[in-house]
Every structure is written in structure tokens, then in C-alpha cells.
Short mmCIF file of C-alpha atoms and ligand atoms in Angstrom, two decimals:
data_model
loop_
_atom_site.label_atom_id
_atom_site.label_comp_id
_atom_site.label_asym_id
_atom_site.label_seq_id
_atom_site.Cartn_x
_atom_site.Cartn_y
_atom_site.Cartn_z
CA MET K 1 0.00 0.00 0.00
CA LYS K 2 1.27 3.41 -0.99
CA ASN K 3 1.06 6.21 1.54
CA ILE K 4 -0.13 9.41 -0.12
CA LEU K 5 -0.25 12.81 1.54
CA ILE K 6 -2.98 15.26 0.53
CA THR K 7 -2.71 18.69 2.13
CA GLY K 8 -5.71 21.00 2.54
CA GLY K 9 -8.14 18.10 2.25
CA ALA K 10 -10.68 19.69 4.61
CA GLY K 11 -11.06 22.69 2.30
CA PHE K 12 -13.22 23.16 -0.75
CA ILE K 13 -11.27 21.50 -3.59
CA GLY K 14 -9.20 19.31 -1.26
CA SER K 15 -12.29 17.63 0.19
CA HIS K 16 -13.39 16.58 -3.31
CA VAL K 17 -9.91 15.29 -4.10
CA VAL K 18 -9.62 13.35 -0.83
CA ARG K 19 -13.06 11.79 -1.34
CA ARG K 20 -12.16 10.74 -4.87
CA PHE K 21 -8.82 9.22 -3.89
CA VAL K 22 -10.11 7.42 -0.78
CA THR K 23 -13.03 5.85 -2.65
CA ARG K 24 -11.27 5.06 -5.94
CA TYR K 25 -7.91 3.86 -4.69
CA PRO K 26 -8.17 1.30 -1.89
CA GLN K 27 -4.53 0.43 -2.62
CA TYR K 28 -3.48 3.85 -1.31
CA HIS K 29 -3.56 5.01 2.27
CA ILE K 30 -4.59 8.66 2.13
CA TYR K 31 -3.27 10.98 4.83
CA ASN K 32 -5.20 14.23 4.85
CA LEU K 33 -3.17 16.99 6.48
CA ASP K 34 -5.08 20.14 7.30
CA ALA K 35 -4.70 22.91 9.89
CA LEU K 36 -8.49 23.43 9.96
CA THR K 37 -8.28 27.18 9.49
CA TYR K 38 -11.53 29.12 8.99
CA ALA K 39 -11.66 27.51 5.51
CA GLY K 40 -11.15 23.91 6.65
CA ASN K 41 -14.05 21.88 7.96
CA LEU K 42 -14.22 18.22 8.94
CA GLU K 43 -17.90 18.25 7.94
CA ASN K 44 -16.67 18.45 4.32
CA ILE K 45 -15.25 14.92 4.53
CA LYS K 46 -17.47 13.36 7.16
CA ASP K 47 -18.67 10.66 4.74
CA ILE K 48 -15.20 9.12 4.36
CA GLN K 49 -13.82 9.66 7.86
CA ASP K 50 -14.12 5.97 8.81
CA ALA K 51 -12.70 4.53 5.59
CA PRO K 52 -9.96 1.97 6.33
CA ASN K 53 -7.52 3.66 3.92
CA TYR K 54 -7.92 7.15 5.39
CA THR K 55 -6.27 9.08 8.22
CA PHE K 56 -6.78 12.72 9.15
CA LEU K 57 -3.76 14.60 10.46
CA LYS K 58 -4.38 17.98 12.04
CA GLY K 59 -1.33 20.16 11.54
CA ASP K 60 0.17 23.26 10.04
CA ILE K 61 2.41 23.05 6.96
CA VAL K 62 4.33 26.05 8.32
CA ASP K 63 5.49 23.87 11.24
CA GLU K 64 8.71 22.44 9.78
CA GLN K 65 9.36 19.97 12.59
CA PHE K 66 5.87 18.53 12.38
CA ILE K 67 6.16 18.18 8.59
CA ASN K 68 9.51 16.40 8.88
CA GLU K 69 8.09 14.09 11.55
CA ILE K 70 5.12 12.96 9.47
CA PHE K 71 7.27 12.37 6.38
CA SER K 72 9.62 10.25 8.45
CA LYS K 73 6.78 8.38 10.18
CA TYR K 74 4.57 7.67 7.17
CA GLN K 75 7.17 7.52 4.36
CA PHE K 76 4.89 9.19 1.81
CA GLU K 77 5.49 8.26 -1.81
CA GLY K 78 3.21 10.88 -3.29
CA VAL K 79 2.10 14.36 -2.26
CA LEU K 80 -0.86 16.33 -3.57
CA HIS K 81 -0.44 19.81 -2.17
CA LEU K 82 -3.63 21.88 -1.95
CA ALA K 83 -3.33 23.57 1.45
CA ALA K 84 -3.26 27.31 0.99
CA GLU K 85 -4.66 30.63 1.98
CA SER K 86 -6.92 31.02 -1.02
CA HIS K 87 -8.97 34.21 -0.88
CA VAL K 88 -7.75 37.30 -2.76
CA ASP K 89 -9.63 39.77 -0.53
CA ARG K 90 -8.06 38.33 2.61
CA SER K 91 -4.63 38.53 0.95
CA ILE K 92 -5.14 42.27 0.55
CA THR K 93 -5.69 42.75 4.28
CA ASP K 94 -3.18 40.15 5.56
CA PRO K 95 -0.56 39.35 2.90
CA LEU K 96 1.93 37.84 5.35
CA ALA K 97 -0.45 35.00 6.20
CA PHE K 98 -0.25 34.10 2.50
CA VAL K 99 3.55 34.13 2.51
CA ARG K 100 3.61 31.89 5.56
CA THR K 101 1.27 29.18 4.30
CA ASN K 102 1.66 29.41 0.55
CA VAL K 103 5.40 30.03 0.33
CA ILE K 104 7.00 28.78 3.56
CA GLY K 105 4.50 25.95 3.98
CA THR K 106 5.19 24.79 0.42
CA MET K 107 8.94 25.02 1.06
CA ASN K 108 8.61 22.80 4.12
CA LEU K 109 6.81 20.17 2.07
CA LEU K 110 9.33 20.40 -0.76
CA ASN K 111 12.25 20.00 1.63
CA ALA K 112 10.66 17.08 3.43
CA ALA K 113 9.88 15.32 0.13
CA LYS K 114 13.37 15.98 -1.29
CA ASN K 115 15.07 14.72 1.86
CA LEU K 116 12.96 11.59 2.08
CA TRP K 117 13.18 10.74 -1.62
CA LYS K 118 16.66 11.96 -2.62
CA ASP K 119 18.27 8.52 -2.86
CA ASN K 120 15.56 7.17 -5.10
CA PHE K 121 13.06 9.35 -6.90
CA ASP K 122 11.49 6.38 -8.74
CA GLY K 123 7.74 6.19 -8.28
CA LYS K 124 7.65 9.40 -6.24
CA ARG K 125 5.65 12.46 -7.18
CA PHE K 126 5.09 15.95 -5.77
CA TYR K 127 1.95 17.50 -7.24
CA HIS K 128 1.51 21.22 -6.67
CA ILE K 129 -2.01 22.54 -7.25
CA SER K 130 -2.01 26.16 -8.36
CA THR K 131 -4.09 28.86 -9.97
CA ASP K 132 -4.38 30.69 -13.27
CA GLU K 133 -4.12 33.95 -11.30
CA VAL K 134 -0.31 33.67 -11.41
CA TYR K 135 -0.47 34.75 -15.06
CA GLY K 136 -1.95 38.14 -14.15
CA SER K 137 -4.71 39.76 -16.14
CA LEU K 138 -5.80 39.41 -19.76
CA GLY K 139 -7.36 42.13 -21.89
CA ALA K 140 -10.45 41.42 -23.95
CA GLU K 141 -8.65 38.85 -26.13
CA GLY K 142 -6.32 35.89 -25.64
CA LEU K 143 -5.93 32.90 -23.34
CA PHE K 144 -3.38 31.80 -20.74
CA THR K 145 -1.24 28.92 -21.95
CA GLU K 146 1.39 26.95 -20.04
CA THR K 147 4.08 29.25 -21.47
CA THR K 148 2.43 32.56 -20.58
CA ALA K 149 4.83 34.60 -18.45
CA TYR K 150 3.97 34.96 -14.77
CA ASP K 151 2.69 38.41 -13.85
CA PRO K 152 0.79 38.16 -10.55
CA ASN K 153 -1.06 41.20 -9.26
CA SER K 154 -2.58 40.27 -5.89
CA PRO K 155 -0.70 39.16 -2.77
CA TYR K 156 -2.54 35.83 -3.17
CA SER K 157 -1.37 35.27 -6.73
CA ALA K 158 2.14 36.54 -5.90
CA SER K 159 2.38 33.96 -3.11
CA LYS K 160 1.12 31.16 -5.39
CA ALA K 161 3.52 32.27 -8.15
CA SER K 162 6.37 32.14 -5.66
CA SER K 163 5.44 28.63 -4.56
CA ASP K 164 5.15 27.51 -8.21
CA HIS K 165 8.67 28.84 -8.88
CA PHE K 166 10.05 26.96 -5.90
CA VAL K 167 8.43 23.71 -7.05
CA ARG K 168 10.01 24.06 -10.50
CA ALA K 169 13.33 25.11 -8.95
CA TYR K 170 13.35 21.92 -6.84
CA GLY K 171 12.69 19.95 -10.00
CA GLU K 172 15.58 21.59 -11.87
CA THR K 173 18.04 21.78 -8.98
CA TYR K 174 17.47 18.56 -7.07
CA GLY K 175 15.61 16.47 -9.63
CA LEU K 176 12.44 16.36 -7.53
CA PRO K 177 9.74 14.66 -9.61
CA TYR K 178 6.89 17.15 -9.73
CA VAL K 179 3.80 18.01 -11.72
CA LEU K 180 2.02 21.35 -11.51
CA THR K 181 -1.41 22.52 -12.62
CA ASN K 182 -2.85 26.01 -12.91
CA CYS K 183 -6.62 25.99 -12.78
CA SER K 184 -9.33 28.58 -13.25
CA ASN K 185 -12.09 29.50 -10.75
CA ASN K 186 -13.82 26.48 -9.26
CA TYR K 187 -17.39 26.28 -7.99
CA GLY K 188 -19.49 23.55 -6.39
CA SER K 189 -20.39 22.01 -3.03
CA PHE K 190 -18.44 22.76 0.19
CA HIS K 191 -17.25 26.11 -1.22
CA PHE K 192 -16.70 28.57 1.62
CA PRO K 193 -19.14 31.48 1.27
CA GLU K 194 -16.50 34.18 0.96
CA LYS K 195 -16.05 33.50 -2.77
CA LEU K 196 -18.45 34.95 -5.34
CA ILE K 197 -20.83 32.05 -6.07
CA PRO K 198 -21.43 30.63 -2.56
CA LEU K 199 -21.45 34.12 -1.00
CA PHE K 200 -24.14 35.25 -3.40
CA ILE K 201 -26.19 32.06 -2.97
CA ASN K 202 -26.12 32.59 0.79
CA ASN K 203 -27.06 36.26 0.46
CA ILE K 204 -29.91 35.51 -1.93
CA ILE K 205 -31.29 32.93 0.53
CA ASN K 206 -31.10 35.55 3.29
CA ASN K 207 -32.34 38.45 1.14
CA LYS K 208 -29.10 40.35 1.69
CA PRO K 209 -27.44 42.73 -0.82
CA LEU K 210 -25.24 41.13 -3.51
CA PRO K 211 -22.01 43.19 -3.46
CA VAL K 212 -20.73 43.34 -7.06
CA TYR K 213 -17.26 44.88 -7.16
CA GLY K 214 -16.78 47.84 -9.50
CA ASP K 215 -18.93 47.72 -12.63
CA GLY K 216 -19.17 43.91 -12.63
CA ASN K 217 -17.48 43.68 -16.02
CA TYR K 218 -14.73 41.39 -14.80
CA THR K 219 -14.41 38.01 -16.44
CA ARG K 220 -13.57 34.63 -14.93
CA ASP K 221 -13.50 31.11 -16.34
CA TRP K 222 -15.52 28.74 -14.15
CA LEU K 223 -14.96 25.02 -13.66
CA TYR K 224 -17.09 22.57 -11.68
CA VAL K 225 -15.02 21.35 -8.74
CA LYS K 226 -15.67 17.66 -9.44
CA ASP K 227 -14.23 18.11 -12.92
CA HIS K 228 -11.16 19.67 -11.35
CA ALA K 229 -10.84 16.64 -9.05
CA VAL K 230 -10.99 14.33 -12.10
CA ALA K 231 -8.24 16.38 -13.78
CA ILE K 232 -6.10 16.24 -10.63
CA ASP K 233 -6.50 12.46 -10.47
CA LEU K 234 -5.47 12.19 -14.12
CA VAL K 235 -2.44 14.47 -13.84
CA PHE K 236 -1.28 12.74 -10.66
CA HIS K 237 -1.39 9.35 -12.37
CA GLU K 238 -0.65 10.12 -16.00
CA GLY K 239 0.94 13.56 -16.17
CA LYS K 240 4.58 13.76 -17.21
CA ASN K 241 7.22 14.66 -14.66
CA HIS K 242 8.33 18.31 -14.65
CA GLU K 243 5.30 19.31 -16.72
CA THR K 244 2.68 21.97 -16.17
CA TYR K 245 -0.93 21.64 -17.29
CA ASN K 246 -3.51 24.40 -17.44
CA ILE K 247 -7.01 23.34 -16.37
CA GLY K 248 -10.10 25.37 -17.28
CA GLY K 249 -13.78 25.14 -17.98
CA PHE K 250 -13.91 26.69 -21.48
CA ASN K 251 -16.53 28.77 -19.71
CA GLU K 252 -15.98 32.51 -19.44
CA TRP K 253 -18.51 34.71 -17.69
CA LYS K 254 -18.61 38.40 -16.86
CA ASN K 255 -19.36 38.63 -13.14
CA ILE K 256 -22.55 40.61 -13.67
CA ASP K 257 -23.93 38.12 -16.22
CA LEU K 258 -23.12 35.22 -13.93
CA VAL K 259 -24.81 36.98 -10.99
CA LYS K 260 -27.94 37.60 -13.07
CA LEU K 261 -28.06 33.94 -14.13
CA LEU K 262 -27.62 32.88 -10.50
CA CYS K 263 -30.43 35.23 -9.42
CA ALA K 264 -32.78 33.83 -12.07
CA LYS K 265 -32.03 30.23 -11.05
CA MET K 266 -32.48 31.06 -7.37
CA ASP K 267 -35.83 32.79 -8.03
CA GLU K 268 -37.02 29.66 -9.78
CA LYS K 269 -35.81 27.36 -7.03
CA LEU K 270 -37.10 29.50 -4.16
CA GLY K 271 -40.44 30.16 -5.85
CA ARG K 272 -39.79 33.90 -5.97
CA ALA K 273 -41.19 36.22 -8.65
CA GLU K 274 -38.97 36.65 -11.72
CA GLY K 275 -36.42 39.42 -11.13
CA GLU K 276 -36.86 39.38 -7.34
CA SER K 277 -33.32 38.28 -6.37
CA ALA K 278 -31.70 40.55 -8.98
CA LYS K 279 -33.09 43.52 -7.01
CA LEU K 280 -30.46 42.63 -4.39
CA ILE K 281 -27.58 43.45 -6.78
CA THR K 282 -25.57 46.33 -5.30
CA TYR K 283 -22.50 47.80 -6.96
CA VAL K 284 -19.81 48.39 -4.35
CA LYS K 285 -16.27 49.78 -4.21
CA ASP K 286 -13.93 47.82 -6.45
CA ARG K 287 -11.30 45.38 -5.22
CA PRO K 288 -7.84 47.03 -5.37
CA GLY K 289 -5.70 45.58 -8.19
CA HIS K 290 -8.73 43.71 -9.54
CA ASP K 291 -7.67 41.52 -12.50
CA LEU K 292 -9.92 42.23 -15.49
CA ARG K 293 -10.04 38.83 -17.11
CA TYR K 294 -8.79 35.26 -16.68
CA ALA K 295 -9.22 32.69 -19.45
CA ILE K 296 -7.50 29.36 -19.84
CA ASP K 297 -6.34 27.44 -22.86
CA ALA K 298 -6.78 23.88 -21.59
CA SER K 299 -5.86 22.20 -24.86
CA LYS K 300 -2.66 20.59 -23.55
CA ILE K 301 -4.39 18.51 -20.86
CA ASN K 302 -7.14 17.76 -23.36
CA LYS K 303 -4.79 16.54 -26.09
CA GLU K 304 -2.21 14.79 -23.91
CA LEU K 305 -4.40 13.30 -21.19
CA GLY K 306 -7.85 13.35 -22.78
CA TRP K 307 -9.45 15.50 -20.07
CA LYS K 308 -12.38 17.80 -20.61
CA PRO K 309 -15.14 19.12 -18.33
CA SER K 310 -18.03 16.66 -17.97
CA VAL K 311 -20.84 19.06 -17.07
CA THR K 312 -22.10 22.29 -18.59
CA PHE K 313 -22.12 25.43 -16.47
CA GLU K 314 -25.94 25.34 -16.33
CA GLU K 315 -25.84 21.80 -14.91
CA GLY K 316 -23.01 22.46 -12.50
CA LEU K 317 -24.56 25.66 -11.23
CA GLN K 318 -27.94 23.96 -10.75
CA GLU K 319 -26.31 21.12 -8.78
CA THR K 320 -24.44 23.68 -6.69
CA ILE K 321 -27.60 25.66 -5.90
CA ASN K 322 -29.43 22.45 -5.01
CA TRP K 323 -26.60 21.41 -2.72
CA TYR K 324 -26.60 24.69 -0.80
CA LEU K 325 -30.38 24.62 -0.40
CA GLU K 326 -30.23 21.03 0.84
CA ASN K 327 -27.35 21.76 3.22
CA THR K 328 -28.54 24.81 5.11
CA GLU K 329 -27.12 23.41 8.34
CA TRP K 330 -23.62 23.34 6.80
CA LEU K 331 -24.13 26.88 5.54
CA ASN K 332 -25.43 28.11 8.91
CA ASN K 333 -22.52 26.47 10.73
CA VAL K 334 -19.84 28.03 8.54
CA THR K 335 -21.48 31.46 8.57
CA SER K 336 -21.86 31.64 12.35
CA GLY K 337 -19.11 33.03 14.60
CA GLU K 338 -16.02 34.46 12.90
CA TYR K 339 -17.71 34.74 9.50
CA SER K 340 -19.94 37.62 10.54
CA LYS K 341 -16.89 39.59 11.73
CA TYR K 342 -15.14 38.99 8.40
CA TYR K 343 -18.28 39.96 6.50
CA GLU K 344 -18.74 43.15 8.49
CA LYS K 345 -15.10 44.18 7.96
CA GLN K 346 -15.11 43.36 4.23
CA TYR K 347 -18.48 44.74 3.22
CA SER K 348 -19.47 47.43 5.71
P1 NAD Y 401 -9.77 26.55 0.66
O1 NAD Y 401 -9.41 27.89 1.24
O2 NAD Y 401 -11.19 26.17 0.53
O3 NAD Y 401 -9.07 25.40 1.50
C1 NAD Y 401 -7.75 25.47 1.92
C2 NAD Y 401 -7.51 24.39 2.95
O4 NAD Y 401 -6.14 24.48 3.37
C3 NAD Y 401 -8.38 24.52 4.21
O5 NAD Y 401 -8.90 23.27 4.56
C4 NAD Y 401 -7.41 25.03 5.25
O6 NAD Y 401 -7.75 24.61 6.56
C5 NAD Y 401 -6.10 24.42 4.79
N1 NAD Y 401 -4.93 25.21 5.23
C6 NAD Y 401 -4.76 26.55 5.13
N2 NAD Y 401 -3.58 26.90 5.68
C7 NAD Y 401 -3.00 25.75 6.11
C8 NAD Y 401 -1.76 25.47 6.76
N3 NAD Y 401 -0.91 26.45 7.07
N4 NAD Y 401 -1.48 24.18 7.03
C9 NAD Y 401 -2.35 23.19 6.73
N5 NAD Y 401 -3.53 23.41 6.14
C10 NAD Y 401 -3.86 24.68 5.84
O7 NAD Y 401 -9.02 26.51 -0.74
P2 NAD Y 401 -9.48 25.84 -2.11
O8 NAD Y 401 -10.32 26.79 -2.84
O9 NAD Y 401 -9.98 24.46 -1.84
O10 NAD Y 401 -8.09 25.76 -2.88
C11 NAD Y 401 -7.24 24.62 -2.75
C12 NAD Y 401 -6.00 24.83 -3.59
O11 NAD Y 401 -6.37 25.00 -4.95
C13 NAD Y 401 -5.21 26.07 -3.22
O12 NAD Y 401 -3.85 25.77 -3.32
C14 NAD Y 401 -5.62 27.10 -4.25
O13 NAD Y 401 -4.59 28.04 -4.48
C15 NAD Y 401 -5.85 26.22 -5.46
N6 NAD Y 401 -6.83 26.72 -6.44
C16 NAD Y 401 -8.07 27.13 -6.04
C17 NAD Y 401 -8.99 27.56 -6.99
C18 NAD Y 401 -10.38 27.96 -6.61
O14 NAD Y 401 -11.15 28.42 -7.47
N7 NAD Y 401 -10.80 27.81 -5.36
C19 NAD Y 401 -8.63 27.58 -8.33
C20 NAD Y 401 -7.34 27.15 -8.71
C21 NAD Y 401 -6.45 26.71 -7.75
P1 TYD Y 402 -13.65 35.32 -6.11
O1 TYD Y 402 -14.73 34.30 -5.95
O2 TYD Y 402 -13.15 36.01 -4.88
O3 TYD Y 402 -12.47 34.61 -6.91
P2 TYD Y 402 -11.12 35.27 -7.55
O4 TYD Y 402 -10.92 36.61 -6.99
O5 TYD Y 402 -10.08 34.31 -7.08
O6 TYD Y 402 -11.34 35.25 -9.02
O7 TYD Y 402 -14.17 36.45 -7.11
C1 TYD Y 402 -14.62 36.14 -8.41
C2 TYD Y 402 -14.97 37.44 -9.09
O8 TYD Y 402 -16.08 38.04 -8.41
C3 TYD Y 402 -13.85 38.47 -9.01
O9 TYD Y 402 -13.84 39.23 -10.22
C4 TYD Y 402 -14.24 39.36 -7.86
C5 TYD Y 402 -15.76 39.32 -7.90
N1 TYD Y 402 -16.43 39.48 -6.58
C6 TYD Y 402 -17.44 40.44 -6.42
O10 TYD Y 402 -17.79 41.19 -7.36
N2 TYD Y 402 -18.03 40.56 -5.18
C7 TYD Y 402 -17.67 39.77 -4.13
O11 TYD Y 402 -18.25 39.93 -3.03
C8 TYD Y 402 -16.66 38.76 -4.33
C9 TYD Y 402 -16.25 37.86 -3.20
C10 TYD Y 402 -16.08 38.65 -5.58
#
């Protein structure tokens, strides 16, 4: 049995990846390492907590000694690294937290993997999960490819870019076998309601204003989280060492159009009159350094590994809305306590 470490597996994307690996690969023992920050939640992986090939490890990737201890104890042969501070707005108010987790935390994992594997890299793999935001902002035209130069604008994307560079540097310098993916905006179940889609679903349910930054004419490419998990599985198993793959949904939306679609779907689902939720749309002060447009060229992963999204945006969004409406207890739990303080500070 191979011991595999997944970091950040109590978060949004990580929980989907952990679930997929635990259920699909009984030959692996999955160790899920997560510090359970505000974004991590054991409820996200409750359904697999008793699986015989699964162990949860509570710990901080910034804690070098702890990281070295678990690598020595469990002799991991593969690492899928998802733990991160992930929210751009929080990176604007507390950039150092992003350096600690995203840069130093990644370094600790890289060092531990290099030291454990250095005598024999065969069959070992360090998979770093990253974002398309490292490429900066596009104008009206063009797509990010794997060779687009890095040009990060937010403290979040700067910290992810830094960690990406270190991963590649460890590959070049020490021969560490790595793969790296840069993915566009994910959406789906277990998404913490600080990000656009779950925040707006929660506010629509509660008849609260929908704070659209600036004029709302910012564009993102959206991918259903389960399709991202499939891509991660594929790259981990079939990606080539020292390669980067862009992952995207072929699905660009201007924020304001997406919000209007979401409002219409919520009206339907909640039995509200047409146009009712859209009345909640409120234009607010823009995010500083707001990137205009992200769009991914995902043709490499499509051609080389045969991956493409399995659901349309309409389907994925509908499933997401249904999930939030069926899981109001989850939503109430994550929005009680600290969340209201964050919300007040960010949107007052
Ligand atoms: P998330 O914020 O939902 O979850 C992050 C998880 O990491 C949480 O469970 C948290 O407790 C854990 N964590 C944070 N700091 C930690 C630390 N110091 N030690 C151990 N655990 C810690 O994030 P997400 O949206 O699931 O993103 C996961 C990864 O995917 C990140 O690396 C992110 O940069 C990347 N990514 C996210 C998106 C997206 O749209 N959400 C898109 C592309 C790439
Ligand atoms: P977000 O979900 O924070 O993801 P990212 O910044 O990583 O792309 O934001 C998606 C888009 O929605 C982005 O253009 C910012 C915008 N946005 C709002 O207009 N209002 C909000 O309250 C939030 C959270 C985001």
C-alpha cells in the first residue's frame, strides 16, 4: 500500500480530491493533512472519515518539525499539495499569512519530500495545485497557456507564483519529480461562502445585498469542482514529470452576467417572482488591483491526457444551488461566529 499525503483536504477543492482518492484507490492510504483554518471543515469529509484507507492529520504546513516528523513516520510516496490561503480579498488585508502558508509551507513540504526521496526518486511524485491567477490579467482577447509569463497582481497570486517557482526550482536543482497545474475558478459544493458564487447564494437565501465589485465587467472562467478533481487524479497518475498543465472550464462569464443567471435560477428554485433576487444586486467599491479577465487554454491537458469538463455550467450551477439549499445546516454552521466579523469588515 502506498502512503499518499494530501494537504488541505478539509477545504473546498481538497475535500473533493480526498473523497475521490479514498473511494477510488483502496490500494493507497490517504493521509489528509489540514490545519483546519476558517476555511477547513471536517464536515466536508465526514462521509469518508471511517474509511480503512484514510487518516486525518491535524497540523500546520508552516510547522517544519511537524512536517519532517510525518514524512519520516509515514514515508509518503506521493504528495498532492492543496493547502493554501486562497482568498484574494483576505490577501489584501493580511498578505503575510499568505507568505507563511503558501510560500514557507510549500517550502517545508518540498524540503521534506526531497530529503525523504533523494536517494531514489522512482515512483515518487510531488503535485503542486495552483491557480491561473499567477499569469496576471488578460485584456479582452487571448488565453493563458502553459508558457504565458507569470505576472501576478494580488498578494494571493504573488504567493502562489512564488510557490510555483520553488516547485520548478526543486525539479531543476534537485531532480524532484513534480507536476504542476494552474486551474481557473472552481465552484461547487463545500465552497466557503467568501467566494463569489457561494457568497451570493447565501445572500440571496437571506435576502441580503449582492455586493458586485466595480462595474461587474470582470471576467472569470468557471470550472465545476468535481471536474477539477478528475483532472487532478489524471495528472497525478498520468501527467509527465516536470510538466505543467492548465485546467479550465472553457466557460468565461462576466461577473454581472453570472450573478444575473444565478439570481434567475435562485428565483425559480425559491419560488420567488422573476427578477426578485436581482433587485439585491448592489454595486460596491472595487477590489484594489482587480484583474480584469482570466481565461484558460486547456488544450494541452485535453490533447495529452484526454481531459475535458463533464458538465455544462448550467448543470453544475444547478447542482451547486441544489446542494446549498439542501445543506442549510452546513451553511449556517460556517457562517456563524467568525464569519460575521469577516463579513462586516469586508463589506461594511
Ligand atoms: P480553501 O481555502 O477552501 O481550502 C484550503 C484548505 O487548506 C483549508 O482546509 C485550510 O484549513 C487548509 N490550510 C490553510 N492553511 C494551512 C496550513 N498552514 N497548514 C495546513 N492546512 C492549511 O481553498 P481551495 O479553494 O480548496 O483551494 C485549494 C487549492 O487549490 C489552493 O492551493 C488554491 O490556491 C488552489 N486553487 C483554487 C482555486 C479555486 O477556485 N478555489 C482555483 C485554482 C487553484
Ligand atoms: P472570487 O470568488 O473572490 O475569486 P477570484 O478573486 O479568485 O477570481 O471572485 C470572483 C470574481 O467576483 C472576481 O472578479 C471578484 C468578484 N467578486 C465580487 O464582485 N463581489 C464579491 O463579493 C466577491 C467575493 C467577488
